[in-house]
């Protein structure tokens, strides 16, 4: 891409063109060095003046994430909001295909002109997924989306990553007995701003209500966080199938977002997140240097010396670090 075509893509993207957005996300996902340079030029050209509500959403497969996003997304677009959905599916890196990329998911929402849905790409490692998702979020914000929903399956590492780039984090849970509730990791509970017990309908209504009460009790035992007003984190029941509780859940999300904006926690959290990702990028970049020549050959040679016993691991490591920092 030439500088002119990057400028054209930036213009189309800022005008809200979904095709330009899709192409831009493909560009930031590319591992090619020339694409990387273009992606950075594009992100630079777009600026950072627009903000969406970045909403992290997690839950185990089958809990109803796609049903929830479809139902909630349609409500939001119905109110005139523009909604982007980005999926983070670390399991796709292993299987080679994307589970969250299933075409039949969120069928109605995907046809809504005010929605944009992007399935998870298959990527080799968490660092790559994190960067790709962060940049995709930035692109959606530049394209003027009001809400960017970052969806992930409930496997620890990806949840932490999503929580570290979201303004608010919602955990979707299934109605369950008390034993299962105890299986929820404390760390994951602590990340949640809102726990929504889905499938609160029909025969499951009673169990869902009990589960919600259990979670509410468990949340009360957690340490109160600075960035929370009274009553948060909260547990509520919803039904993606009937729509029950969805408006109430959105009202809570809006109330919390408003409180954080007004109290300054919103900006503070975003600033801390940006600093965190900066550090992560540098660290990852340094690790990548080790995998490329000349560092790679130097590492191999020193490792061979260490294996033969001609040098100690510490002395060899000190020499390697000295070489790297020599400039
Ligand atoms: P995901 O794997 O988390 O994305 O879950 P899905 O949205 O694909 O839903 C898994 C199953 O749960 C499907 O059979 C849905 O029809 C069902 N489901 C989702 N939401 C609800 C709900 O609110 N009530 C009921 N009864 N079933 C639901």
PDB file of N, CA and C and ligand atoms in Angstrom, residues 59-68 105 151 198-201 204 238-242, ligand 1:
ATOM      1  N   UNK A  59     -17.150 -16.203  29.004  1.00  0.00           N
ATOM      2  CA  UNK A  59     -18.011 -17.273  29.490  1.00  0.00           C
ATOM      3  C   UNK A  59     -17.630 -18.555  28.795  1.00  0.00           C
ATOM      4  N   UNK A  60     -17.864 -19.664  29.451  1.00  0.00           N
ATOM      5  CA  UNK A  60     -17.469 -20.947  28.867  1.00  0.00           C
ATOM      6  C   UNK A  60     -18.354 -21.263  27.645  1.00  0.00           C
ATOM      7  N   UNK A  61     -17.857 -22.117  26.748  1.00  0.00           N
ATOM      8  CA  UNK A  61     -18.657 -22.483  25.573  1.00  0.00           C
ATOM      9  C   UNK A  61     -20.015 -23.041  26.003  1.00  0.00           C
ATOM     10  N   UNK A  62     -21.070 -22.604  25.343  1.00  0.00           N
ATOM     11  CA  UNK A  62     -22.403 -23.109  25.627  1.00  0.00           C
ATOM     12  C   UNK A  62     -23.187 -22.289  26.626  1.00  0.00           C
ATOM     13  N   UNK A  63     -22.528 -21.303  27.262  1.00  0.00           N
ATOM     14  CA  UNK A  63     -23.206 -20.495  28.272  1.00  0.00           C
ATOM     15  C   UNK A  63     -24.191 -19.523  27.612  1.00  0.00           C
ATOM     16  N   UNK A  64     -23.988 -19.269  26.327  1.00  0.00           N
ATOM     17  CA  UNK A  64     -24.917 -18.398  25.610  1.00  0.00           C
ATOM     18  C   UNK A  64     -24.319 -17.082  25.160  1.00  0.00           C
ATOM     19  N   UNK A  65     -23.018 -17.036  24.968  1.00  0.00           N
ATOM     20  CA  UNK A  65     -22.375 -15.769  24.580  1.00  0.00           C
ATOM     21  C   UNK A  65     -22.904 -15.250  23.242  1.00  0.00           C
ATOM     22  N   UNK A  66     -22.950 -16.121  22.237  1.00  0.00           N
ATOM     23  CA  UNK A  66     -23.406 -15.590  20.947  1.00  0.00           C
ATOM     24  C   UNK A  66     -24.875 -15.199  21.001  1.00  0.00           C
ATOM     25  N   UNK A  67     -25.669 -15.975  21.728  1.00  0.00           N
ATOM     26  CA  UNK A  67     -27.090 -15.617  21.859  1.00  0.00           C
ATOM     27  C   UNK A  67     -27.229 -14.281  22.585  1.00  0.00           C
ATOM     28  N   UNK A  68     -26.426 -14.095  23.632  1.00  0.00           N
ATOM     29  CA  UNK A  68     -26.469 -12.860  24.411  1.00  0.00           C
ATOM     30  C   UNK A  68     -26.033 -11.669  23.550  1.00  0.00           C
ATOM     31  N   UNK A 105     -23.271 -17.946  13.829  1.00  0.00           N
ATOM     32  CA  UNK A 105     -23.421 -17.189  15.058  1.00  0.00           C
ATOM     33  C   UNK A 105     -23.875 -15.762  14.753  1.00  0.00           C
ATOM     34  N   UNK A 151     -15.148 -10.400  22.939  1.00  0.00           N
ATOM     35  CA  UNK A 151     -15.667 -11.660  23.469  1.00  0.00           C
ATOM     36  C   UNK A 151     -14.564 -12.703  23.569  1.00  0.00           C
ATOM     37  N   UNK A 198     -27.109 -16.304  32.750  1.00  0.00           N
ATOM     38  CA  UNK A 198     -27.971 -16.403  31.559  1.00  0.00           C
ATOM     39  C   UNK A 198     -28.947 -17.587  31.693  1.00  0.00           C
ATOM     40  N   UNK A 199     -29.852 -17.672  30.768  1.00  0.00           N
ATOM     41  CA  UNK A 199     -30.841 -18.754  30.681  1.00  0.00           C
ATOM     42  C   UNK A 199     -31.841 -18.712  31.839  1.00  0.00           C
ATOM     43  N   UNK A 200     -32.078 -17.495  32.349  1.00  0.00           N
ATOM     44  CA  UNK A 200     -33.080 -17.347  33.404  1.00  0.00           C
ATOM     45  C   UNK A 200     -34.457 -17.338  32.754  1.00  0.00           C
ATOM     46  N   UNK A 201     -34.869 -18.499  32.296  1.00  0.00           N
ATOM     47  CA  UNK A 201     -36.181 -18.634  31.653  1.00  0.00           C
ATOM     48  C   UNK A 201     -36.668 -20.073  31.830  1.00  0.00           C
ATOM     49  N   UNK A 204     -35.332 -23.323  33.862  1.00  0.00           N
ATOM     50  CA  UNK A 204     -34.058 -22.931  34.481  1.00  0.00           C
ATOM     51  C   UNK A 204     -34.176 -21.663  35.337  1.00  0.00           C
ATOM     52  N   UNK A 238     -30.232 -12.870  33.453  1.00  0.00           N
ATOM     53  CA  UNK A 238     -30.714 -12.437  32.137  1.00  0.00           C
ATOM     54  C   UNK A 238     -31.184 -13.672  31.369  1.00  0.00           C
ATOM     55  N   UNK A 239     -31.920 -13.421  30.299  1.00  0.00           N
ATOM     56  CA  UNK A 239     -32.219 -14.490  29.357  1.00  0.00           C
ATOM     57  C   UNK A 239     -32.006 -13.952  27.953  1.00  0.00           C
ATOM     58  N   UNK A 240     -31.012 -14.503  27.290  1.00  0.00           N
ATOM     59  CA  UNK A 240     -30.766 -14.091  25.904  1.00  0.00           C
ATOM     60  C   UNK A 240     -31.937 -14.553  25.039  1.00  0.00           C
ATOM     61  N   UNK A 241     -32.589 -15.651  25.461  1.00  0.00           N
ATOM     62  CA  UNK A 241     -33.681 -16.220  24.675  1.00  0.00           C
ATOM     63  C   UNK A 241     -34.933 -15.350  24.738  1.00  0.00           C
ATOM     64  N   UNK A 242     -35.324 -14.917  25.956  1.00  0.00           N
ATOM     65  CA  UNK A 242     -36.564 -14.132  26.069  1.00  0.00           C
ATOM     66  C   UNK A 242     -36.298 -12.628  26.114  1.00  0.00           C
TER      67      UNK A 242
HETATM   68  P1  LIG B   1     -21.847 -19.799  23.377  1.00  0.00           P
HETATM   69  O1  LIG B   1     -21.116 -21.065  23.050  1.00  0.00           O
HETATM   70  O2  LIG B   1     -21.455 -19.282  24.712  1.00  0.00           O
HETATM   71  O3  LIG B   1     -21.724 -18.772  22.307  1.00  0.00           O
HETATM   72  O4  LIG B   1     -23.388 -20.194  23.506  1.00  0.00           O
HETATM   73  P2  LIG B   1     -24.583 -20.102  22.455  1.00  0.00           P
HETATM   74  O5  LIG B   1     -25.093 -18.718  22.340  1.00  0.00           O
HETATM   75  O6  LIG B   1     -24.187 -20.787  21.189  1.00  0.00           O
HETATM   76  O7  LIG B   1     -25.708 -20.938  23.202  1.00  0.00           O
HETATM   77  C1  LIG B   1     -25.517 -22.275  23.601  1.00  0.00           C
HETATM   78  C2  LIG B   1     -26.870 -22.933  23.763  1.00  0.00           C
HETATM   79  O8  LIG B   1     -27.592 -22.327  24.815  1.00  0.00           O
HETATM   80  C3  LIG B   1     -27.739 -22.835  22.516  1.00  0.00           C
HETATM   81  O9  LIG B   1     -28.428 -24.033  22.361  1.00  0.00           O
HETATM   82  C4  LIG B   1     -28.694 -21.715  22.860  1.00  0.00           C
HETATM   83  O10 LIG B   1     -29.924 -21.837  22.201  1.00  0.00           O
HETATM   84  C5  LIG B   1     -28.855 -21.864  24.369  1.00  0.00           C
HETATM   85  N1  LIG B   1     -29.175 -20.578  25.003  1.00  0.00           N
HETATM   86  C6  LIG B   1     -28.493 -19.414  24.870  1.00  0.00           C
HETATM   87  N2  LIG B   1     -29.077 -18.443  25.587  1.00  0.00           N
HETATM   88  C7  LIG B   1     -30.152 -19.009  26.200  1.00  0.00           C
HETATM   89  C8  LIG B   1     -31.152 -18.517  27.085  1.00  0.00           C
HETATM   90  O11 LIG B   1     -31.195 -17.343  27.460  1.00  0.00           O
HETATM   91  N3  LIG B   1     -32.077 -19.414  27.529  1.00  0.00           N
HETATM   92  C9  LIG B   1     -32.074 -20.715  27.144  1.00  0.00           C
HETATM   93  N4  LIG B   1     -33.024 -21.493  27.631  1.00  0.00           N
HETATM   94  N5  LIG B   1     -31.155 -21.205  26.303  1.00  0.00           N
HETATM   95  C10 LIG B   1     -30.208 -20.376  25.835  1.00  0.00           C
END
